[in-house]
PDB file of C-alpha atoms and ligand atoms in Angstrom:
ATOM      1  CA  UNK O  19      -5.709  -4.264 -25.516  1.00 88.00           C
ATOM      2  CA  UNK O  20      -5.493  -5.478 -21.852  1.00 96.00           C
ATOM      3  CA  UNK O  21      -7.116  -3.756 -18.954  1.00 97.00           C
ATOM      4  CA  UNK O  22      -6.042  -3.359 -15.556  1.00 98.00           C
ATOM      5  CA  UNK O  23      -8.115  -1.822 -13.053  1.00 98.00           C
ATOM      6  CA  UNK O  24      -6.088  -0.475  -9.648  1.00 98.00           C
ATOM      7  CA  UNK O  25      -8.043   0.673  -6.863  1.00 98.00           C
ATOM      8  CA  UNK O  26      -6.399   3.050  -3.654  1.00 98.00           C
ATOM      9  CA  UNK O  27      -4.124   3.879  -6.870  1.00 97.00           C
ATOM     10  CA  UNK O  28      -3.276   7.161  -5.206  1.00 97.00           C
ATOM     11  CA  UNK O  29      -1.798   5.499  -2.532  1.00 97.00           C
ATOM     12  CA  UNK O  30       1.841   4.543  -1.730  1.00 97.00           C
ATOM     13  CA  UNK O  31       1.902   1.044  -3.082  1.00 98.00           C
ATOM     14  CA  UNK O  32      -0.699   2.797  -6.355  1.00 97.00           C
ATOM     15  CA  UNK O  33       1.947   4.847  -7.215  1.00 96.00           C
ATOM     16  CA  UNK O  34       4.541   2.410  -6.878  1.00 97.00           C
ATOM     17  CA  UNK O  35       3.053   0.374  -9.597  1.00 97.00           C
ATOM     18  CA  UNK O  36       1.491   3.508 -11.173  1.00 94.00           C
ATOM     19  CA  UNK O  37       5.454   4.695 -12.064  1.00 94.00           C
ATOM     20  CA  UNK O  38       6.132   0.574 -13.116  1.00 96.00           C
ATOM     21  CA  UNK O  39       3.330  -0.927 -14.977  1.00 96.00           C
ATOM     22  CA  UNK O  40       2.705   1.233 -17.732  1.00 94.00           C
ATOM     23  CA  UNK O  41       2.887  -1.447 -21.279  1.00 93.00           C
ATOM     24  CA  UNK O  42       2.253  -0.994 -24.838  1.00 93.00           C
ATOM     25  CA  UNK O  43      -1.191  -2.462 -25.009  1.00 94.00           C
ATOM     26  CA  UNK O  44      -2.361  -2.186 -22.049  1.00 95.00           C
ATOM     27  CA  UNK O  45      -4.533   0.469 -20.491  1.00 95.00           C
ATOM     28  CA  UNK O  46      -3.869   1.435 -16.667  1.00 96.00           C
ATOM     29  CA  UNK O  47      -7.418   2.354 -14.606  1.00 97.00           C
ATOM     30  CA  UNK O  48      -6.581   4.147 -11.429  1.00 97.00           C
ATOM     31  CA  UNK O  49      -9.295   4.426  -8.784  1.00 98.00           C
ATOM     32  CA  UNK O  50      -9.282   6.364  -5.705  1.00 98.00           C
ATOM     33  CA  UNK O  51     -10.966   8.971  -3.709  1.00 97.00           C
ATOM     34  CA  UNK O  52      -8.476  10.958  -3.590  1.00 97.00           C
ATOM     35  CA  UNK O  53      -6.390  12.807  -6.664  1.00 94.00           C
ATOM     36  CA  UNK O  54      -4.309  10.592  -9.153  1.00 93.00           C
ATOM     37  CA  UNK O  55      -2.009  11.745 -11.912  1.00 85.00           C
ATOM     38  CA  UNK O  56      -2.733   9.397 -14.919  1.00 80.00           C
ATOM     39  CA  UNK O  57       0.020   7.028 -15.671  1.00 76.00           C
ATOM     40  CA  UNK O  58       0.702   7.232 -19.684  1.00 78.00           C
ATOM     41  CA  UNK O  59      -1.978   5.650 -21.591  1.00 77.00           C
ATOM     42  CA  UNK O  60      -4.420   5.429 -18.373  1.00 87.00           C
ATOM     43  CA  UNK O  61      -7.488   6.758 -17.131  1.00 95.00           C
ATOM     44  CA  UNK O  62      -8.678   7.681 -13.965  1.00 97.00           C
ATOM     45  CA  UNK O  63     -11.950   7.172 -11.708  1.00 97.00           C
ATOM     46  CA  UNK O  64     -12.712   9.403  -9.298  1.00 97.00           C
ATOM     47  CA  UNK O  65     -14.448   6.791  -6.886  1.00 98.00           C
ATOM     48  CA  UNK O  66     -14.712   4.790  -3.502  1.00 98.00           C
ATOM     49  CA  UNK O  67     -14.277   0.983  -3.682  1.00 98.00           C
ATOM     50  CA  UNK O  68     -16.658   1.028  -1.152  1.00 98.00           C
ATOM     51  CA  UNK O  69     -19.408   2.695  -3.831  1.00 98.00           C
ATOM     52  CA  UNK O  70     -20.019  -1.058  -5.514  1.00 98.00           C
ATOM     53  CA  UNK O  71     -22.206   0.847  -8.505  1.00 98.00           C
ATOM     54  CA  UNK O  72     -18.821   3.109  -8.836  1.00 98.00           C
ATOM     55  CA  UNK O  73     -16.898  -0.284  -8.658  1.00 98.00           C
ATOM     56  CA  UNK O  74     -18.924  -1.820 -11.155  1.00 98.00           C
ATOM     57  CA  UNK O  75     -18.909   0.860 -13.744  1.00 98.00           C
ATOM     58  CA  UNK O  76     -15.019   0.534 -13.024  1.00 98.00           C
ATOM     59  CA  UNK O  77     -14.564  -2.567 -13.834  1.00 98.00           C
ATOM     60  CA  UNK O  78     -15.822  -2.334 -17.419  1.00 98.00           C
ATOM     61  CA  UNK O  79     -14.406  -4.218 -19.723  1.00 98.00           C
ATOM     62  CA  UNK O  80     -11.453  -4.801 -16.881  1.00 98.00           C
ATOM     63  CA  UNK O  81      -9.422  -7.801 -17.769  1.00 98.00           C
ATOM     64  CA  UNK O  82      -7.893  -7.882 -14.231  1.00 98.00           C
ATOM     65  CA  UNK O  83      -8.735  -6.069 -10.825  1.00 98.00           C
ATOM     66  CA  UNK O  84      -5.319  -5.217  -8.567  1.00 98.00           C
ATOM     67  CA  UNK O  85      -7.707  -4.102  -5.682  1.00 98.00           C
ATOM     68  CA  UNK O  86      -5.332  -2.032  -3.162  1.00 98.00           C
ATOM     69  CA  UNK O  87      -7.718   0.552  -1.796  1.00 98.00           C
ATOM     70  CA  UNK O  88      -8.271   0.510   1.910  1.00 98.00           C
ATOM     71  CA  UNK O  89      -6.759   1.766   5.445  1.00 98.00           C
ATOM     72  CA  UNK O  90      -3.204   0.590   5.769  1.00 97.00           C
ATOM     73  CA  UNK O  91      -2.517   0.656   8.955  1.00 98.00           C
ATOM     74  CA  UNK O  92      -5.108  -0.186  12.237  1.00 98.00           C
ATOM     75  CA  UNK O  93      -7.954   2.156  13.038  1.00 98.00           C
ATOM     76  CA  UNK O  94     -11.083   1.833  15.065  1.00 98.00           C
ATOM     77  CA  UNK O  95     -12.967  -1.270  14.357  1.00 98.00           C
ATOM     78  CA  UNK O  96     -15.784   1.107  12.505  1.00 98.00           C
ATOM     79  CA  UNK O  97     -13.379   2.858   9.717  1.00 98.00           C
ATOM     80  CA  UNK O  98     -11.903  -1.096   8.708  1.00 98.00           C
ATOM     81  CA  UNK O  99     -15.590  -2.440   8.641  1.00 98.00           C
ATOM     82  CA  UNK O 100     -15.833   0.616   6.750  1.00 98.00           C
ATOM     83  CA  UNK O 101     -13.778   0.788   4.150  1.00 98.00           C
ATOM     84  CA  UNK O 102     -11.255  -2.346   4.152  1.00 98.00           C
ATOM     85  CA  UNK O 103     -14.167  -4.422   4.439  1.00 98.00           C
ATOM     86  CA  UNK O 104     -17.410  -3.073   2.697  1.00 98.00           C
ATOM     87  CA  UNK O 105     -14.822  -1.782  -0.162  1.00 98.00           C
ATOM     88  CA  UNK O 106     -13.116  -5.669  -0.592  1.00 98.00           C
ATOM     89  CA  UNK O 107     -16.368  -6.903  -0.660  1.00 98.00           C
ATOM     90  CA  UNK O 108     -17.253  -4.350  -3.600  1.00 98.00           C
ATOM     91  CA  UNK O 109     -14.381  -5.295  -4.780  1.00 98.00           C
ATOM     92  CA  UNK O 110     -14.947  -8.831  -5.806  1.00 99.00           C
ATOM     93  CA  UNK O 111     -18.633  -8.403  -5.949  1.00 98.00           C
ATOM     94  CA  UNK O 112     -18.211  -6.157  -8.819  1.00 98.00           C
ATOM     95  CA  UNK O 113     -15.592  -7.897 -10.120  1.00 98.00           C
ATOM     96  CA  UNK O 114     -18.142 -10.951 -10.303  1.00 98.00           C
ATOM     97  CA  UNK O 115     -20.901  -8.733 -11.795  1.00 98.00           C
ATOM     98  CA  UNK O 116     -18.397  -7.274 -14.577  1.00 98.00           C
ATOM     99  CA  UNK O 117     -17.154 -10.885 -15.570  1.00 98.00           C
ATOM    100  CA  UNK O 118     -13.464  -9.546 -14.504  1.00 98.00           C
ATOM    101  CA  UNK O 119     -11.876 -13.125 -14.344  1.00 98.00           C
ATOM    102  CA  UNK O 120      -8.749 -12.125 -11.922  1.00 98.00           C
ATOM    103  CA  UNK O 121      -8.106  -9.921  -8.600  1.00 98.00           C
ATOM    104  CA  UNK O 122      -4.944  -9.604  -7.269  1.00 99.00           C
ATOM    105  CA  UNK O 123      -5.952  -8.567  -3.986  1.00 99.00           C
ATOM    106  CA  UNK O 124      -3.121  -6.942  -1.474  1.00 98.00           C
ATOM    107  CA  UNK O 125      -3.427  -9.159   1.745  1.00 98.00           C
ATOM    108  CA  UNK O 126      -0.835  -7.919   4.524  1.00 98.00           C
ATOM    109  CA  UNK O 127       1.807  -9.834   6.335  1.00 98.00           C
ATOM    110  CA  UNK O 128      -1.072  -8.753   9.370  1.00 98.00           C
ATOM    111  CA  UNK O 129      -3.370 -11.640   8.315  1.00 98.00           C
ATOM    112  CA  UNK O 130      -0.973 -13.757  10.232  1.00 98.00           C
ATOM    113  CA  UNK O 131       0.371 -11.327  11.940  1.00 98.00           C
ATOM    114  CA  UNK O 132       0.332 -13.386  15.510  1.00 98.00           C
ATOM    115  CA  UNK O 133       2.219 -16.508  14.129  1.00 98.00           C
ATOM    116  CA  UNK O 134       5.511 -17.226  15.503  1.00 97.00           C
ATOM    117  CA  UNK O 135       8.128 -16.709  13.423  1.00 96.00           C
ATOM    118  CA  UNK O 136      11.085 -19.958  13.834  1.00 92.00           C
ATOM    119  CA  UNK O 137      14.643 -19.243  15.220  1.00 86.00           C
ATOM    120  CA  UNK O 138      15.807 -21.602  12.990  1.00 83.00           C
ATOM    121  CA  UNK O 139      17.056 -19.305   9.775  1.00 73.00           C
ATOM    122  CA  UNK O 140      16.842 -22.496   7.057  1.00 83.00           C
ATOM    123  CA  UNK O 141      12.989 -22.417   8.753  1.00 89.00           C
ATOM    124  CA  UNK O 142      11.079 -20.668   5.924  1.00 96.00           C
ATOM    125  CA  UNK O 143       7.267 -19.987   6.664  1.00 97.00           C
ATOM    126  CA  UNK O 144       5.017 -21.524   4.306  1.00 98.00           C
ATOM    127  CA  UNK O 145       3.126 -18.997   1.700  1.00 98.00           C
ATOM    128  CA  UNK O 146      -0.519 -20.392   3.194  1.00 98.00           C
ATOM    129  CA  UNK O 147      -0.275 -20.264   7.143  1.00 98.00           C
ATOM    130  CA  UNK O 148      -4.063 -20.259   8.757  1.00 98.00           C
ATOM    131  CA  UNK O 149      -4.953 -16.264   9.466  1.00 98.00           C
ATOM    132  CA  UNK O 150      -3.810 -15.244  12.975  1.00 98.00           C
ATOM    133  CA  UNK O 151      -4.309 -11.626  12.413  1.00 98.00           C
ATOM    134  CA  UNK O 152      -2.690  -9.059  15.070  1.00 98.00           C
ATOM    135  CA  UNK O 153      -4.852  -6.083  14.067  1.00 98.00           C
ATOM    136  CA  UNK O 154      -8.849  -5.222  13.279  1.00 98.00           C
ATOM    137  CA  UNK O 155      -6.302  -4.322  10.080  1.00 98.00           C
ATOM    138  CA  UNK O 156      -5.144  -7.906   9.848  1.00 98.00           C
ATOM    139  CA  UNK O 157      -9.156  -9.326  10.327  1.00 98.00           C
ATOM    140  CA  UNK O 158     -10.055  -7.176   7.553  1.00 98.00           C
ATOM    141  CA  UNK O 159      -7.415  -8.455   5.384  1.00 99.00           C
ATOM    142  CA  UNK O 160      -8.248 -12.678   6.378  1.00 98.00           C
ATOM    143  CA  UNK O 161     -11.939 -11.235   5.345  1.00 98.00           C
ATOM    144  CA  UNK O 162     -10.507  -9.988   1.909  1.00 98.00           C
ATOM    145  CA  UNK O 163      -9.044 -13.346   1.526  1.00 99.00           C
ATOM    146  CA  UNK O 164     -11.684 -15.326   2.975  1.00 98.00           C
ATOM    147  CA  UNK O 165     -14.244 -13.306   0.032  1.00 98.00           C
ATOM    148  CA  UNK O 166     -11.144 -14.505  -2.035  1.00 98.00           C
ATOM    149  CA  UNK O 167     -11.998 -18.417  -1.341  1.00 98.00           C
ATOM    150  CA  UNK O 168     -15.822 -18.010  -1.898  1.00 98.00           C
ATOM    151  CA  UNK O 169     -15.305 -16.191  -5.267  1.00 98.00           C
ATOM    152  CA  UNK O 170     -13.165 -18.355  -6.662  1.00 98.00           C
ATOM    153  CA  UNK O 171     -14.895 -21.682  -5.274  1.00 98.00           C
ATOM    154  CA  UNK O 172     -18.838 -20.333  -6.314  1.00 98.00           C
ATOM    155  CA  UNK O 173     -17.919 -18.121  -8.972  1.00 98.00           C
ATOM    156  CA  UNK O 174     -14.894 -19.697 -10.672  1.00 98.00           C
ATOM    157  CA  UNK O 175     -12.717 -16.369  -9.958  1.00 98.00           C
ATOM    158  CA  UNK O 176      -8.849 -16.458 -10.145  1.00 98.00           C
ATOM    159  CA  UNK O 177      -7.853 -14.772  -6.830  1.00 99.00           C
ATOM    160  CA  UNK O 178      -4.016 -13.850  -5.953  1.00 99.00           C
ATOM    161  CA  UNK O 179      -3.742 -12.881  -2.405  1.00 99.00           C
ATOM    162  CA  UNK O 180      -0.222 -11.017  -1.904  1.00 99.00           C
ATOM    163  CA  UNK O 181       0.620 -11.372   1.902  1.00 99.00           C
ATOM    164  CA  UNK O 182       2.848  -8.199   1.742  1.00 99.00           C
ATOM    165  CA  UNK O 183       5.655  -7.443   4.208  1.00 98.00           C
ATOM    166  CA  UNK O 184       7.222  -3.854   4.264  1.00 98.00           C
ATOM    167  CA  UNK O 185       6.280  -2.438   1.357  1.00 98.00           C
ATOM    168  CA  UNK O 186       8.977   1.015   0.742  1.00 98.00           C
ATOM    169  CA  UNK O 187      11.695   2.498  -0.843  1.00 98.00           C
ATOM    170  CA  UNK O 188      13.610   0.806   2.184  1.00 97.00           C
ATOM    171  CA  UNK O 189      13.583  -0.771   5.205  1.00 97.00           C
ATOM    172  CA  UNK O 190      13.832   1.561   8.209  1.00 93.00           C
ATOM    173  CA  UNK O 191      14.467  -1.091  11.254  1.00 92.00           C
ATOM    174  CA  UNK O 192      15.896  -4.577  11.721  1.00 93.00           C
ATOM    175  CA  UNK O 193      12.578  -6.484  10.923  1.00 94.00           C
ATOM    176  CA  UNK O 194      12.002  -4.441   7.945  1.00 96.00           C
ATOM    177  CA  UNK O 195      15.720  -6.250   7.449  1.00 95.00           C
ATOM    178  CA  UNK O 196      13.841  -9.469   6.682  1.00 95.00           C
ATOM    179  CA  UNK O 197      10.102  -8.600   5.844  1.00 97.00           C
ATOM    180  CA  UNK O 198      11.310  -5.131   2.917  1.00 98.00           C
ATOM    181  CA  UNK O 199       9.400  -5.419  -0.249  1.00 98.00           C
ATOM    182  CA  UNK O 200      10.846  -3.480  -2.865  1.00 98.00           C
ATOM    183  CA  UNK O 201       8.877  -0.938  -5.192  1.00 98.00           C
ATOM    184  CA  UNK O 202      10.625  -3.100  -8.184  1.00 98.00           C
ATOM    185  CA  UNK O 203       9.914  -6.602  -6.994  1.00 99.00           C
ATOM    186  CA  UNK O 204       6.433  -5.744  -5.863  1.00 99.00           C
ATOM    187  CA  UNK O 205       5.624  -4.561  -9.573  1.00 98.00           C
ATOM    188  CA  UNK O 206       7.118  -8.404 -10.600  1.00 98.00           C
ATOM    189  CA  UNK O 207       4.965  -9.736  -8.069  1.00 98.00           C
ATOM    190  CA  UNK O 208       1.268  -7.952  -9.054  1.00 98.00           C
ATOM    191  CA  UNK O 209       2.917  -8.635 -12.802  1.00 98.00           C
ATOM    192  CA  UNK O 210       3.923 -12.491 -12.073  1.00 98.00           C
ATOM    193  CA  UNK O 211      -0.245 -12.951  -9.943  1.00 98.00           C
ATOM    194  CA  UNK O 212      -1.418 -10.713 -13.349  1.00 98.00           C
ATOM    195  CA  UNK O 213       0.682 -13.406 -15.977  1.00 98.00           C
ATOM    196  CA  UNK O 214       0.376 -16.707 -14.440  1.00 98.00           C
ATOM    197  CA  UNK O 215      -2.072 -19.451 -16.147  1.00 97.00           C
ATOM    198  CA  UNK O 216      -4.722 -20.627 -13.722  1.00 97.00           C
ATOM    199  CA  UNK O 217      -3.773 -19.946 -10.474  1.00 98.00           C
ATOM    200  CA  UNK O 218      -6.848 -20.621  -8.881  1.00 98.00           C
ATOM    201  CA  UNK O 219      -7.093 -18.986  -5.446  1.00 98.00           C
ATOM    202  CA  UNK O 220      -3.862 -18.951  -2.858  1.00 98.00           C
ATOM    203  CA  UNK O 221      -1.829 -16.648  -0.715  1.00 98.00           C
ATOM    204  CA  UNK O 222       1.643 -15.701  -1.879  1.00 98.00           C
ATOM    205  CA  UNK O 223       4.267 -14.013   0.701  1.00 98.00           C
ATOM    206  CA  UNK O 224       4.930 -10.291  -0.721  1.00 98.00           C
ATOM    207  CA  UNK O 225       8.500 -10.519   0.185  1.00 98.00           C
ATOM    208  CA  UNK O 226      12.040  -9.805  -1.961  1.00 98.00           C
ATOM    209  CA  UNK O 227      14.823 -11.778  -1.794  1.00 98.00           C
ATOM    210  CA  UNK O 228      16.215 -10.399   1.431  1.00 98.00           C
ATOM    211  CA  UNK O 229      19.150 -12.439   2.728  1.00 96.00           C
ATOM    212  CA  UNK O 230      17.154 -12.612   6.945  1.00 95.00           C
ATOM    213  CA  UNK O 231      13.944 -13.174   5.261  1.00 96.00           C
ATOM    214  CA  UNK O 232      12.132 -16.406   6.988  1.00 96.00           C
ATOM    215  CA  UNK O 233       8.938 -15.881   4.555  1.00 98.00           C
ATOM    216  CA  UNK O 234       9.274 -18.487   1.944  1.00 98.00           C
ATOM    217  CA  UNK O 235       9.275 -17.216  -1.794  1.00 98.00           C
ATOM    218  CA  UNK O 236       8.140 -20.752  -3.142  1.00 98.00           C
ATOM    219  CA  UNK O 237       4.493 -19.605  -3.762  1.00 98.00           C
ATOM    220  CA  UNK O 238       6.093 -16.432  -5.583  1.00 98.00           C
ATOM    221  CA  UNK O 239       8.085 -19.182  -7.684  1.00 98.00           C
ATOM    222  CA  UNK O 240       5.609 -20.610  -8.317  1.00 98.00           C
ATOM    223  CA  UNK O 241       3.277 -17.747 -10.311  1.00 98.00           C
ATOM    224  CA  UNK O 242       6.691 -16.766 -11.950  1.00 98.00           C
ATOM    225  CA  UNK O 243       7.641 -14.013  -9.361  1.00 98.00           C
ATOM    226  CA  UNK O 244      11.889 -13.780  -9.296  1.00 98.00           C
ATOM    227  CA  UNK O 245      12.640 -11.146  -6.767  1.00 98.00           C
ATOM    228  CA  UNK O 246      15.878  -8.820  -7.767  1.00 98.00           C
ATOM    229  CA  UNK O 247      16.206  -7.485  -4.346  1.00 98.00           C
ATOM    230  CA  UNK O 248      17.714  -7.623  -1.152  1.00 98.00           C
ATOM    231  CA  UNK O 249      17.841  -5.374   1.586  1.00 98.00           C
ATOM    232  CA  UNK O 250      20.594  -6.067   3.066  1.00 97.00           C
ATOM    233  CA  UNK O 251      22.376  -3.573   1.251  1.00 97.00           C
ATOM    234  CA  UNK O 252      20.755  -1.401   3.784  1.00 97.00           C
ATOM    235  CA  UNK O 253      22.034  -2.843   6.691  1.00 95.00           C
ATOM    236  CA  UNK O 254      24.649  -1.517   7.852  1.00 92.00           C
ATOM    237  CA  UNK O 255      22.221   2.007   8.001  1.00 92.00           C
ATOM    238  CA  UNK O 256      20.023   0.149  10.211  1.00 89.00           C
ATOM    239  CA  UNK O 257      23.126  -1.118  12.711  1.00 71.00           C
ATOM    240  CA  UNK O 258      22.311  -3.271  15.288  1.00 68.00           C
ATOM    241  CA  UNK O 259      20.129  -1.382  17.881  1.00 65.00           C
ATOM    242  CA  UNK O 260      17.582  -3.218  19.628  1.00 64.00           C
ATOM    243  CA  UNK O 261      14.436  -1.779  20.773  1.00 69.00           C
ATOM    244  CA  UNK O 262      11.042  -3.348  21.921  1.00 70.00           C
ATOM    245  CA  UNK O 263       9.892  -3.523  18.891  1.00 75.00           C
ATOM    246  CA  UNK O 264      12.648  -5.191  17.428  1.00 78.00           C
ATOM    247  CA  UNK O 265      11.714  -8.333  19.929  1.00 81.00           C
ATOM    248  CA  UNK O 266       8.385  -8.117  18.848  1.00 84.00           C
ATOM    249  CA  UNK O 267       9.759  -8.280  15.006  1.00 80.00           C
ATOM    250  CA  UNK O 268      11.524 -10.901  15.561  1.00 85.00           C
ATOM    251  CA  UNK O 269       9.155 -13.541  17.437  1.00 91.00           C
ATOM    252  CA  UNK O 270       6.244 -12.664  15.391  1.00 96.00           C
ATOM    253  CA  UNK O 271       5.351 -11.804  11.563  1.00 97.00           C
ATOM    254  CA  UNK O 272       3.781  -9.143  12.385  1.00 97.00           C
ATOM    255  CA  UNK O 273       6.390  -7.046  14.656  1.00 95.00           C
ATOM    256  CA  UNK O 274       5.097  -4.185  16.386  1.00 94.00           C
ATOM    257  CA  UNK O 275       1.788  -4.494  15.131  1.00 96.00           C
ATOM    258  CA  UNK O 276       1.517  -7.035  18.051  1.00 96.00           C
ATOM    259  CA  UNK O 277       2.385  -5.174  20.515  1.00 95.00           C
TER     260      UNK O 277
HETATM  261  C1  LIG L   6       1.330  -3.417   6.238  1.00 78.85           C
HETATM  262  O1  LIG L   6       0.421  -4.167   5.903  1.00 78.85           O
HETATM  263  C2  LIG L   6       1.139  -1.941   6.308  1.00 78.85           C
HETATM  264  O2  LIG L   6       0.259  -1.470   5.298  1.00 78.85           O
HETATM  265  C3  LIG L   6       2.423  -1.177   6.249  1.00 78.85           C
HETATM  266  O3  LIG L   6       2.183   0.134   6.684  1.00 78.85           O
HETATM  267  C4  LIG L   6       3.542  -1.810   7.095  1.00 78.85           C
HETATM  268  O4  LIG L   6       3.252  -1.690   8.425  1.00 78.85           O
HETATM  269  C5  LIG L   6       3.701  -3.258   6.712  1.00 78.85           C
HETATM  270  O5  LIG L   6       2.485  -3.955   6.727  1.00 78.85           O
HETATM  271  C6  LIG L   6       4.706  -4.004   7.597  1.00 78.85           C
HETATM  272  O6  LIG L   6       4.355  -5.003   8.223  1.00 78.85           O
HETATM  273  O7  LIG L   6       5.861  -3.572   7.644  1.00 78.85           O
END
C-alpha cells in the first residue's frame, strides 16, 4: 500500500488531483487548514504545513510528500514568510524527520518570473533557468526550491520541483494561450515526478502541450510526463485583444505578475 501525502489539498490545484489520483493501493492524505472532502480510500488532516509537529505526524509512514499548501498569488512580504516559507520549510524538514524519500514540491512559473521570454517560437526555455522571481510569491517559491537542493544534496532526498504555468480548467487570456496547464496533464505530471526512478533534485516546466507554448517539455519527458493537452482549442474564445498585460505576457514568463 503506497502513501501519498498532499498538503493545501483543499485548494484549487488539491482538488484537481484530489478528483484524479485516487488508485487501488494507494491511500490519498489530504492536509489543509481549511475543510476537505476525502477522496475514496483517503484520509484527512486537519493541519497547517506551517505546524512542523502537525507535518511530521502527517507524514507517517508517507511514501511521497506532493507539498502544495501555501498563498498562491503575492501578498505582503509577512503572510509569504509566513506561510509559503515557514510551511515549505516544514515541509521538507518533516519530510526528512519521517524518512519520506520524495516531495514533489509545486514551484510556480514566478520563480523565474522576470526572464525574458524569446521571440523566436522554435526558442523553447530550458526546464532549469536561474530564479529571477517577479513576486515576494516567486522568492518564496526559489526558497522552496533552494530547501529542495539542500535536502536532496545533505539528506539524499528525491525532490521534483514543478515550475507550474496556468494551472485551470482553461486559459482565460492570450498568455494563458501558451503557459495553460490542464487539470488532466497536471495529475500526469505530479504522477510522472511520483513514478520516475531516481530523479534526484531538478525543476520541471508545469506546462501541457499547448501549440504557443515557449516552455520546453524536455524535463517533463524526461520523468515520463506526456501531456494530452492543448489549449488552443480555446482560442478562438480568447480572440485576439491586446491589453497591457498581454505585453507583459508575452516578454516575460511571468506576465502580469511583472507588472
Ligand atoms: C501561479 O503560480 C499562480 O498560483 C496562479 O494563480 C497563476 O497566476 C499562475 O501562476 C500563472 O502564472 O498563470
Amino acid at each position: 500500500m503506497e502513501t501519498v501525502l498532499i498538503t493545501g489539498a483543499a485548494g484549487r490545484i488539491g482538488r484537481m488531483l484530489q478528483a484524479r489520483m485516487p488508485r487501488e493501493g494507494r491511500t490519498l492524505r489530504l492536509l489543509d487548514v481549511r475543510p476537505v472532502e476525502p477522496a475514496p480510500g483517503g484520509e484527512v488532516v486537519a493541519a497547517s504545513v506551517t505546524d512542523l509537529d502537525a507535518m511530521v505526524s502527517a507524514c507517517d509512514g508517507v511514501d511521497a510528500l506532493v507539498h502544495l499548501g501555501g498563498i498562491s498569488g503575492e501578498a505582503d512580504w509577512a503572510e509569504i514568510r509566513d506561510v509559503n516559507i515557514e510551511g515549505t520549510f516544514a515541509a521538507f524538514e518533516a519530510a526528512r524527520r519521517a524518512g519520506v524519500p520524495r516531495v514533489v514540491f509545486a514551484s510556480s512559473n514566478h520563480a523565474v518570473g522576470f526572464q525574458v521570454q524569446p521571440d523566436d517560437p522554435d526558442l523553447e526555455m530550458p526546464d532549469d533557468l536561474p530564479p529571477r522571481p517577479d513576486t515576494f510569491y516567486g522568492v518564496s517559491k526559489v526558497l522552496g526550491e533552494a530547501l529542495g537542493t539542500l535536502y536532496h544534496d545533505r539528506h539524499g532526498l528525491d525532490v521534483v520541483c514543478l515550475r507550474i504555468g496556468t494551472c485551470a480548467d482553461r486559459p482565460h487570456d492570450l498568455r494563458g494561450l501558451a503557459t495553460w496547464l490542464s487539470p488532466d496533464d497536471c495529475a500526469r505530471l505530479v504522477e510522472a515526478a511520483l513514478a520516475c526512478p531516481e530523479p534526484g533534485f531538478r525543476t520541471v516546466w508545469g506546462v501541457s502541450a499547448n501549440t504557443r507554448r515557449v516552455w520546453s517539455l524536455d524535463g517533463g519527458r524526461e520523468i515520463g510526463y506526456e501531456p494530452q493537452d492543448d489549449a488552443e482549442i480555446f482560442a478562438s474564445e480568447i480572440g485576439p485583444r491586446e491589453e497591457k498585460h498581454d505585453e507583459a505576457g508575452r516578454r516575460y514568463v511571468g506576465g502580469a505578475f511583472t507588472l
